[in-house]
CSV table of C-alpha atoms and ligand atoms in Angstrom, one decimal:
chain,number,residue,atom,x,y,z
A,1,UNK,CA,11.6,-18.4,27.0
A,2,UNK,CA,12.2,-22.1,26.8
A,3,UNK,CA,11.4,-24.1,23.6
A,4,UNK,CA,8.3,-25.4,25.3
A,5,UNK,CA,7.2,-21.8,26.0
A,6,UNK,CA,7.8,-21.0,22.4
A,7,UNK,CA,5.7,-23.9,21.2
A,8,UNK,CA,2.9,-22.9,23.6
A,9,UNK,CA,3.1,-19.3,22.4
A,10,UNK,CA,2.8,-20.4,18.8
A,11,UNK,CA,-0.6,-21.9,19.6
A,12,UNK,CA,-1.9,-18.8,21.2
A,13,UNK,CA,-3.9,-16.2,19.2
A,14,UNK,CA,-1.9,-13.2,18.0
A,15,UNK,CA,-2.9,-10.0,19.9
A,16,UNK,CA,-1.8,-7.9,17.0
A,17,UNK,CA,-4.8,-9.2,15.0
A,18,UNK,CA,-7.0,-7.1,17.4
A,19,UNK,CA,-7.8,-3.6,16.3
A,20,UNK,CA,-7.8,-0.6,18.7
A,21,UNK,CA,-11.5,-1.1,19.7
A,22,UNK,CA,-10.9,-4.8,20.3
A,23,UNK,CA,-7.9,-4.0,22.5
A,24,UNK,CA,-10.1,-1.7,24.5
A,25,UNK,CA,-12.7,-4.5,24.9
A,26,UNK,CA,-10.0,-6.9,25.9
A,27,UNK,CA,-8.7,-4.6,28.7
A,28,UNK,CA,-12.2,-3.9,29.9
A,29,UNK,CA,-12.9,-7.7,30.1
A,30,UNK,CA,-9.8,-8.0,32.2
A,31,UNK,CA,-11.2,-5.3,34.6
A,32,UNK,CA,-8.5,-2.8,33.7
A,33,UNK,CA,-9.1,0.9,33.5
A,34,UNK,CA,-9.7,2.4,30.0
A,35,UNK,CA,-6.3,4.1,29.7
A,36,UNK,CA,-4.6,0.7,29.8
A,37,UNK,CA,-5.9,-0.1,26.3
A,38,UNK,CA,-4.1,3.0,25.0
A,39,UNK,CA,-0.9,1.9,26.8
A,40,UNK,CA,-1.2,-1.6,25.3
A,41,UNK,CA,-1.5,-0.1,21.8
A,42,UNK,CA,1.5,2.1,22.5
A,43,UNK,CA,3.5,-0.9,23.6
A,44,UNK,CA,2.6,-2.9,20.6
A,45,UNK,CA,3.1,-0.1,17.9
A,46,UNK,CA,4.6,2.9,19.6
A,47,UNK,CA,7.4,0.9,21.1
A,48,UNK,CA,7.1,-2.2,18.8
A,49,UNK,CA,7.3,-4.5,21.8
A,50,UNK,CA,7.8,-8.2,20.9
A,51,UNK,CA,6.8,-9.7,24.3
A,52,UNK,CA,4.6,-8.9,27.2
A,53,UNK,CA,7.5,-9.1,29.7
A,54,UNK,CA,8.9,-5.8,28.4
A,55,UNK,CA,5.6,-3.8,29.1
A,56,UNK,CA,7.0,-2.3,32.2
A,57,UNK,CA,4.1,0.1,32.8
A,58,UNK,CA,1.9,-3.0,33.5
A,59,UNK,CA,1.9,-5.0,36.7
A,60,UNK,CA,3.6,-8.3,36.7
A,61,UNK,CA,0.1,-9.9,37.1
A,62,UNK,CA,-1.3,-8.2,34.1
A,63,UNK,CA,1.7,-9.1,32.0
A,64,UNK,CA,1.5,-12.7,32.9
A,65,UNK,CA,-2.3,-12.8,32.4
A,66,UNK,CA,-1.9,-11.4,28.9
A,67,UNK,CA,1.0,-13.8,28.1
A,68,UNK,CA,-1.0,-16.8,29.2
A,69,UNK,CA,-3.7,-16.1,26.6
A,70,UNK,CA,-2.1,-14.1,23.8
A,71,UNK,CA,1.1,-14.2,21.7
A,72,UNK,CA,2.8,-11.3,19.9
A,73,UNK,CA,3.7,-12.2,16.3
A,74,UNK,CA,4.9,-9.8,13.7
A,75,UNK,CA,5.6,-9.7,10.0
A,76,UNK,CA,9.2,-10.3,9.3
A,77,UNK,CA,11.6,-9.5,6.5
A,78,UNK,CA,12.6,-12.7,4.6
A,79,UNK,CA,15.0,-11.1,2.2
A,80,UNK,CA,16.5,-7.6,2.0
A,81,UNK,CA,19.7,-5.7,1.7
A,82,UNK,CA,22.4,-7.5,-0.2
A,83,UNK,CA,20.4,-10.7,-0.3
A,84,UNK,CA,17.9,-9.0,-2.6
A,85,UNK,CA,19.1,-7.9,-6.0
A,86,UNK,CA,19.6,-4.1,-6.4
A,87,UNK,CA,18.6,-2.0,-9.3
A,88,UNK,CA,21.1,-2.2,-12.2
A,89,UNK,CA,21.3,1.6,-12.7
A,90,UNK,CA,24.3,1.8,-10.4
A,91,UNK,CA,22.7,4.6,-8.5
A,92,UNK,CA,23.5,4.5,-4.8
A,93,UNK,CA,20.0,5.7,-4.0
A,94,UNK,CA,18.6,2.6,-5.6
A,95,UNK,CA,15.1,1.1,-5.2
A,96,UNK,CA,15.0,-1.8,-2.9
A,97,UNK,CA,12.4,-4.5,-2.6
A,98,UNK,CA,11.7,-6.4,0.6
A,99,UNK,CA,10.1,-9.8,0.7
A,100,UNK,CA,8.0,-9.9,3.9
A,101,UNK,CA,6.7,-13.0,5.6
A,102,UNK,CA,3.4,-12.7,7.4
A,103,UNK,CA,2.8,-14.7,10.6
A,104,UNK,CA,0.8,-17.4,8.8
A,105,UNK,CA,3.5,-17.8,6.1
A,106,UNK,CA,1.9,-15.7,3.4
A,107,UNK,CA,4.4,-13.5,1.5
A,108,UNK,CA,4.1,-9.9,0.3
A,109,UNK,CA,6.5,-7.4,-1.2
A,110,UNK,CA,7.2,-3.9,-0.2
A,111,UNK,CA,9.3,-1.4,-2.0
A,112,UNK,CA,11.6,1.4,-0.8
A,113,UNK,CA,11.9,4.3,-3.4
A,114,UNK,CA,14.5,6.9,-2.5
A,115,UNK,CA,15.0,10.2,-4.2
A,116,UNK,CA,16.8,13.4,-3.2
A,117,UNK,CA,13.8,14.9,-1.4
A,118,UNK,CA,11.8,11.8,-0.4
A,119,UNK,CA,12.1,8.3,1.0
A,120,UNK,CA,8.9,6.6,-0.1
A,121,UNK,CA,7.6,3.2,1.1
A,122,UNK,CA,5.2,1.4,-1.2
A,123,UNK,CA,3.4,-1.2,0.9
A,124,UNK,CA,1.0,-4.0,0.1
A,125,UNK,CA,-2.6,-4.1,1.6
A,126,UNK,CA,-3.4,-7.6,0.3
A,127,UNK,CA,-1.5,-10.8,-0.4
A,128,UNK,CA,-2.2,-11.2,-4.1
A,129,UNK,CA,-5.1,-9.3,-5.7
A,130,UNK,CA,-8.6,-10.4,-7.0
A,131,UNK,CA,-8.9,-7.7,-9.6
A,132,UNK,CA,-6.8,-9.2,-12.4
A,133,UNK,CA,-5.8,-6.1,-14.3
A,134,UNK,CA,-4.4,-7.4,-17.5
A,135,UNK,CA,-1.0,-5.7,-17.3
A,136,UNK,CA,-0.3,-6.6,-13.6
A,137,UNK,CA,1.8,-9.4,-12.3
A,138,UNK,CA,0.0,-9.3,-8.9
A,139,UNK,CA,-3.4,-9.7,-10.5
A,140,UNK,CA,-2.1,-12.8,-12.3
A,141,UNK,CA,-1.0,-14.5,-9.0
A,142,UNK,CA,-4.6,-14.5,-7.7
A,143,UNK,CA,-5.9,-13.5,-4.3
A,144,UNK,CA,-4.7,-14.9,-1.1
A,145,UNK,CA,-6.1,-12.7,1.7
A,146,UNK,CA,-6.5,-9.2,3.1
A,147,UNK,CA,-3.7,-8.1,5.4
A,148,UNK,CA,-4.3,-7.2,9.0
A,149,UNK,CA,-3.5,-3.6,9.9
A,150,UNK,CA,-0.4,-4.7,11.8
A,151,UNK,CA,0.9,-6.4,8.7
A,152,UNK,CA,0.9,-3.1,7.0
A,153,UNK,CA,2.4,-1.1,9.8
A,154,UNK,CA,5.1,-3.8,10.1
A,155,UNK,CA,5.9,-3.3,6.4
A,156,UNK,CA,6.4,0.4,7.2
A,157,UNK,CA,8.6,-0.3,10.2
A,158,UNK,CA,10.7,-2.7,8.1
A,159,UNK,CA,11.1,-0.2,5.3
A,160,UNK,CA,11.9,2.6,7.7
A,161,UNK,CA,14.7,0.5,9.2
A,162,UNK,CA,15.9,-0.5,5.7
A,163,UNK,CA,16.0,3.2,4.8
A,164,UNK,CA,17.9,4.1,7.9
A,165,UNK,CA,20.4,1.3,7.3
A,166,UNK,CA,20.9,2.0,3.6
A,167,UNK,CA,20.7,5.8,3.5
A,168,UNK,CA,20.8,7.1,7.1
A,169,UNK,CA,17.4,8.7,6.8
A,170,UNK,CA,13.9,7.5,7.5
A,171,UNK,CA,10.7,7.4,5.5
A,172,UNK,CA,9.0,10.6,4.4
A,173,UNK,CA,6.1,9.2,2.4
A,174,UNK,CA,4.0,6.1,2.3
A,175,UNK,CA,1.9,4.8,-0.6
A,176,UNK,CA,-0.7,2.0,-0.2
A,177,UNK,CA,-0.2,0.5,-3.6
A,178,UNK,CA,2.2,-2.5,-3.6
A,179,UNK,CA,0.3,-5.8,-4.0
A,180,UNK,CA,-3.5,-5.6,-3.9
A,181,UNK,CA,-6.2,-3.0,-3.9
A,182,UNK,CA,-6.4,-1.0,-0.6
A,183,UNK,CA,-10.0,0.0,-1.0
A,184,UNK,CA,-10.9,-3.7,-0.8
A,185,UNK,CA,-9.4,-3.8,2.7
A,186,UNK,CA,-10.6,-0.4,3.9
A,187,UNK,CA,-11.2,-1.1,7.6
A,188,UNK,CA,-7.6,-2.4,8.1
A,189,UNK,CA,-6.1,0.3,5.9
A,190,UNK,CA,-7.8,3.0,8.0
A,191,UNK,CA,-6.7,1.2,11.2
A,192,UNK,CA,-3.1,1.1,9.9
A,193,UNK,CA,-3.2,4.8,9.0
A,194,UNK,CA,-4.4,5.6,12.5
A,195,UNK,CA,-1.4,3.8,13.9
A,196,UNK,CA,1.1,5.3,11.5
A,197,UNK,CA,0.0,8.8,12.2
A,198,UNK,CA,-0.2,8.4,16.0
A,199,UNK,CA,2.0,11.1,17.5
A,200,UNK,CA,4.9,10.3,19.7
A,201,UNK,CA,5.1,6.7,18.5
A,202,UNK,CA,8.6,5.5,17.5
A,203,UNK,CA,7.4,5.8,13.9
A,204,UNK,CA,5.0,8.6,13.1
A,205,UNK,CA,4.2,10.3,9.8
A,206,UNK,CA,1.7,13.0,8.8
A,207,UNK,CA,-1.5,11.9,7.0
A,208,UNK,CA,-0.7,14.2,4.2
A,209,UNK,CA,2.3,12.2,3.4
A,210,UNK,CA,0.3,9.1,2.9
A,211,UNK,CA,-1.3,8.3,-0.4
A,212,UNK,CA,-3.9,5.6,-1.1
A,213,UNK,CA,-3.8,4.3,-4.7
A,214,UNK,CA,-6.9,2.6,-6.2
A,215,UNK,CA,-8.1,1.4,-9.5
A,216,UNK,CA,-11.2,3.4,-9.0
A,217,UNK,CA,-13.6,1.5,-6.6
A,218,UNK,CA,-16.3,4.0,-6.2
A,219,UNK,CA,-17.7,3.0,-2.8
A,220,UNK,CA,-14.2,3.2,-1.3
A,221,UNK,CA,-13.6,6.6,-2.9
A,222,UNK,CA,-16.9,7.9,-1.4
A,223,UNK,CA,-16.0,6.4,2.0
A,224,UNK,CA,-12.6,8.1,2.0
A,225,UNK,CA,-14.2,11.4,1.0
A,226,UNK,CA,-16.5,11.1,4.0
A,227,UNK,CA,-14.0,9.7,6.4
A,228,UNK,CA,-12.1,12.9,7.3
A,229,UNK,CA,-8.8,11.1,6.5
A,230,UNK,CA,-6.3,13.7,5.3
A,231,UNK,CA,-4.4,11.3,3.1
A,232,UNK,CA,-4.0,11.8,-0.6
A,233,UNK,CA,-5.8,9.8,-3.2
A,234,UNK,CA,-4.4,8.4,-6.5
A,235,UNK,CA,-6.7,6.8,-9.1
A,236,UNK,CA,-5.3,4.5,-11.8
A,237,UNK,CA,-7.2,5.5,-15.0
A,238,UNK,CA,-5.0,4.0,-17.7
A,239,UNK,CA,-7.6,4.8,-20.3
A,240,UNK,CA,-10.5,7.3,-20.5
A,241,UNK,CA,-12.2,5.1,-23.1
A,242,UNK,CA,-14.7,2.9,-21.3
A,243,UNK,CA,-14.1,-0.2,-23.6
A,244,UNK,CA,-10.4,0.0,-23.5
A,245,UNK,CA,-10.4,0.5,-19.7
A,246,UNK,CA,-12.6,-2.6,-19.2
A,247,UNK,CA,-10.0,-4.6,-21.2
A,248,UNK,CA,-7.2,-3.3,-19.1
A,249,UNK,CA,-9.0,-3.4,-15.8
A,250,UNK,CA,-12.0,-5.7,-15.7
A,251,UNK,CA,-13.3,-4.0,-12.5
A,252,UNK,CA,-14.1,-1.0,-14.7
A,253,UNK,CA,-17.2,-2.8,-15.9
A,254,UNK,CA,-18.6,-2.4,-12.4
A,255,UNK,CA,-17.4,1.2,-12.0
A,256,UNK,CA,-17.8,3.0,-15.4
A,257,UNK,CA,-16.0,6.2,-16.1
A,258,UNK,CA,-19.0,8.5,-15.9
A,259,UNK,CA,-19.7,7.3,-12.3
A,260,UNK,CA,-16.1,7.4,-11.5
A,261,UNK,CA,-15.9,11.0,-12.6
A,262,UNK,CA,-18.9,11.8,-10.3
A,263,UNK,CA,-17.2,10.1,-7.4
A,264,UNK,CA,-14.0,12.0,-7.9
A,265,UNK,CA,-16.0,15.3,-8.1
A,266,UNK,CA,-17.6,14.3,-4.8
A,267,UNK,CA,-14.2,13.6,-3.3
A,268,UNK,CA,-13.0,17.0,-4.5
A,269,UNK,CA,-16.0,18.8,-3.0
A,270,UNK,CA,-15.8,17.0,0.4
A,271,UNK,CA,-12.0,17.3,0.9
A,272,UNK,CA,-11.1,20.3,-1.2
A,273,UNK,CA,-8.2,18.3,-2.5
A,274,UNK,CA,-7.3,17.2,-6.0
A,275,UNK,CA,-6.8,13.5,-6.9
A,276,UNK,CA,-3.9,12.2,-8.9
A,277,UNK,CA,-5.0,10.4,-12.1
A,278,UNK,CA,-2.3,7.8,-12.8
A,279,UNK,CA,-2.0,6.8,-16.5
A,280,UNK,CA,0.4,4.1,-17.7
A,281,UNK,CA,1.3,4.5,-21.3
A,282,UNK,CA,1.2,1.3,-23.2
A,283,UNK,CA,2.5,1.2,-26.8
A,284,UNK,CA,-0.3,0.9,-29.4
A,285,UNK,CA,-3.0,0.5,-26.7
A,286,UNK,CA,-3.7,3.8,-24.9
A,287,UNK,CA,-1.1,6.2,-26.3
A,288,UNK,CA,-2.8,7.7,-29.4
A,289,UNK,CA,-3.9,11.3,-29.9
A,290,UNK,CA,-7.5,10.1,-29.5
A,291,UNK,CA,-6.6,8.6,-26.1
A,292,UNK,CA,-5.0,11.8,-25.0
A,293,UNK,CA,-8.1,13.8,-26.1
A,294,UNK,CA,-10.4,11.4,-24.1
A,295,UNK,CA,-8.1,11.6,-21.0
A,296,UNK,CA,-8.1,15.5,-21.3
A,297,UNK,CA,-11.9,15.5,-21.5
A,298,UNK,CA,-12.2,13.3,-18.5
A,299,UNK,CA,-9.6,15.1,-16.4
A,300,UNK,CA,-11.1,18.6,-17.1
A,301,UNK,CA,-14.3,17.5,-15.4
A,302,UNK,CA,-12.6,17.1,-12.0
A,303,UNK,CA,-9.9,18.7,-9.8
A,304,UNK,CA,-6.8,16.6,-10.6
A,305,UNK,CA,-3.2,16.2,-11.5
A,306,UNK,CA,-2.2,13.7,-14.1
A,307,UNK,CA,0.8,11.4,-13.5
A,308,UNK,CA,2.0,9.6,-16.6
A,309,UNK,CA,4.1,6.5,-15.8
A,310,UNK,CA,6.1,4.1,-18.0
A,311,UNK,CA,5.0,0.5,-18.3
A,312,UNK,CA,7.5,-1.8,-16.8
A,313,UNK,CA,7.8,-4.9,-19.0
A,314,UNK,CA,7.0,-8.3,-17.4
A,315,UNK,CA,8.1,-11.6,-18.8
A,316,UNK,CA,5.4,-13.3,-20.8
A,317,UNK,CA,3.2,-10.2,-20.8
A,318,UNK,CA,2.3,-8.8,-24.3
A,319,UNK,CA,2.5,-5.1,-23.3
A,320,UNK,CA,5.2,-2.7,-24.2
A,321,UNK,CA,6.1,0.8,-22.9
A,322,UNK,CA,5.2,3.7,-25.3
A,323,UNK,CA,7.9,5.1,-27.5
A,324,UNK,CA,9.4,8.4,-26.2
A,325,UNK,CA,8.2,10.5,-29.1
A,326,UNK,CA,4.7,9.1,-28.7
A,327,UNK,CA,4.9,9.9,-25.0
A,328,UNK,CA,6.1,13.4,-25.7
A,329,UNK,CA,3.2,14.1,-28.1
A,330,UNK,CA,0.8,12.7,-25.5
A,331,UNK,CA,2.2,15.0,-22.8
A,332,UNK,CA,2.0,18.0,-25.1
A,333,UNK,CA,-1.6,17.4,-25.9
A,334,UNK,CA,-2.5,17.3,-22.2
A,335,UNK,CA,-0.5,20.4,-21.4
A,336,UNK,CA,-2.1,22.2,-24.3
A,337,UNK,CA,-5.4,21.3,-22.8
A,338,UNK,CA,-4.3,23.2,-19.7
A,339,UNK,CA,-3.8,20.2,-17.4
A,340,UNK,CA,-1.3,19.7,-14.7
A,341,UNK,CA,0.9,16.8,-15.9
A,342,UNK,CA,3.9,15.1,-14.4
A,343,UNK,CA,5.9,12.3,-16.0
A,344,UNK,CA,7.2,9.8,-13.6
A,345,UNK,CA,10.4,8.0,-14.3
A,346,UNK,CA,9.9,4.5,-13.3
A,347,UNK,CA,12.1,3.1,-10.6
A,348,UNK,CA,12.8,-0.5,-9.6
A,349,UNK,CA,12.1,-2.3,-12.9
A,350,UNK,CA,15.4,-4.1,-12.7
A,351,UNK,CA,14.3,-5.9,-9.6
A,352,UNK,CA,10.7,-6.3,-10.6
A,353,UNK,CA,9.8,-3.7,-7.9
A,354,UNK,CA,8.1,-1.2,-10.2
A,355,UNK,CA,4.4,-0.6,-10.6
A,356,UNK,CA,2.5,-3.8,-11.7
A,357,UNK,CA,5.5,-6.0,-11.3
A,358,UNK,CA,5.1,-7.2,-7.7
A,359,UNK,CA,4.3,-10.9,-7.4
A,360,UNK,CA,5.7,-13.1,-4.6
A,361,UNK,CA,7.6,-16.2,-5.5
A,362,UNK,CA,5.7,-19.4,-5.9
A,363,UNK,CA,6.4,-21.1,-2.6
A,364,UNK,CA,5.6,-19.7,0.9
A,365,UNK,CA,9.2,-20.2,1.8
A,366,UNK,CA,10.7,-17.6,-0.4
A,367,UNK,CA,11.9,-20.2,-2.9
A,368,UNK,CA,12.4,-19.3,-6.5
A,369,UNK,CA,9.5,-19.2,-9.0
A,370,UNK,CA,8.9,-22.4,-10.8
B,1,SF4,S1,-3.0,-3.2,-10.7
B,1,SF4,FE1,-3.5,-3.2,-8.6
B,1,SF4,S2,-5.7,-3.6,-8.6
B,1,SF4,FE2,-5.0,-4.3,-10.6
B,1,SF4,S3,-4.5,-6.4,-10.4
B,1,SF4,FE3,-2.6,-5.3,-9.9
B,1,SF4,S4,-2.6,-5.0,-7.7
B,1,SF4,FE4,-4.7,-5.6,-8.3
C-alpha cells in the first residue's frame, strides 16, 4: 500500500465494527452466497487477517470491492513486555498489564495473570466505567464508551501472544472484568464470546473457561440466565448490608440485595450452575463479625461459592485492606456456616493491575498521568 492508499483507508469505515449478522447482510447486499459471510468472519477473526488482499478464498473482484469500501482496523498494544513495569514480587510468572489502543485512540488496560495451572486474561468491556464504585480507580476516571466486540477479542489475541512470548503457553481462562461493567455492554460481550469460542479459529476457548464478572445488574443476570451461554458468572457483593453496599457501589440502590438474591436464584435454576460471590475485605468497613454473618445469610439463600479478595490500595483512596487476623476470623465464620470459601491472593498490585486498580493514563497517547 502507498501512503495515499493508507490515507484513503483511514477514511473508510472499519469492517470489524460490524457484527456477524451485519457481515451477513453486507455479503448479501454484494450478491454473494450466504457462506461467504462465514468465510469473511473466519478471515477477520479465525485468521486475524489485517487486509483484504490476503483473503485468498475470495475472488480478486470481491477483495477489491471490499477494500474500496471498507478498512480493517484493530486494537493494538501500546505498551507491554519490558516497556511495562513488572510485578515486584520477583516471580518469573508475574502478572503483566497491557495498555491497548483502540482504533479511535481510546485506551484500555488488559491483564495477564499466570499461575501454575492457568493463564488468565482479564479483559476490559468498556473504556472507563459509569458506575463509580467508591473503591475503584476505573470508576473515578469516568465513562468513555462501550467497546466493540472486536476490541475485546483483540485484547484476548494480544494477551494470548503475550502469554506465548513470556511463558511459552497460551491462555486457559478469560475474565470479562478489567475496566467497565460487562453487563452494560451485553450485546458486544455476547458477540465477542461467540467469536472466542468458535471452533477451529486460530484462537478458541471453551465457554466454561470464560467468566463474566458483574457488580450485580439484575437485567443482565436474567439475560445471561436465559441466553444459554455456558460461561461462568461472578457477582461482586462486597457487602451484604444494603446501606453499606450502596455506599461502596451506588448502583446497588437500583438493584437491592433482596432482588439480587432472587436474580441469582433464577440464574441457578435456569443454568444449574453456582455463581461466585466476590467479596473484597476493606478494613473497618465490611470486615466485622456482623458483616460475615450477613454475608453468610445472603449466600445461604443461593447456590454459590464465595471468593474473598484483598483490597489493593490505590493512591489517594481512603480504603485499606483488612488485617490478616480479621480476615482469618471472617473466613472461619463463613466456613462454620457451611459455605464454600476461597481466599484469593491478589496479583498485580505492584503494577496497578489488580482488581479495582485499572485506569488508563490521562492522555490518549499513553503519556504519564498528570
Ligand atoms: S468496580 Fe467495576 S463496575 Fe465498579 S466502577 Fe470499577 S469497573 Fe465499574
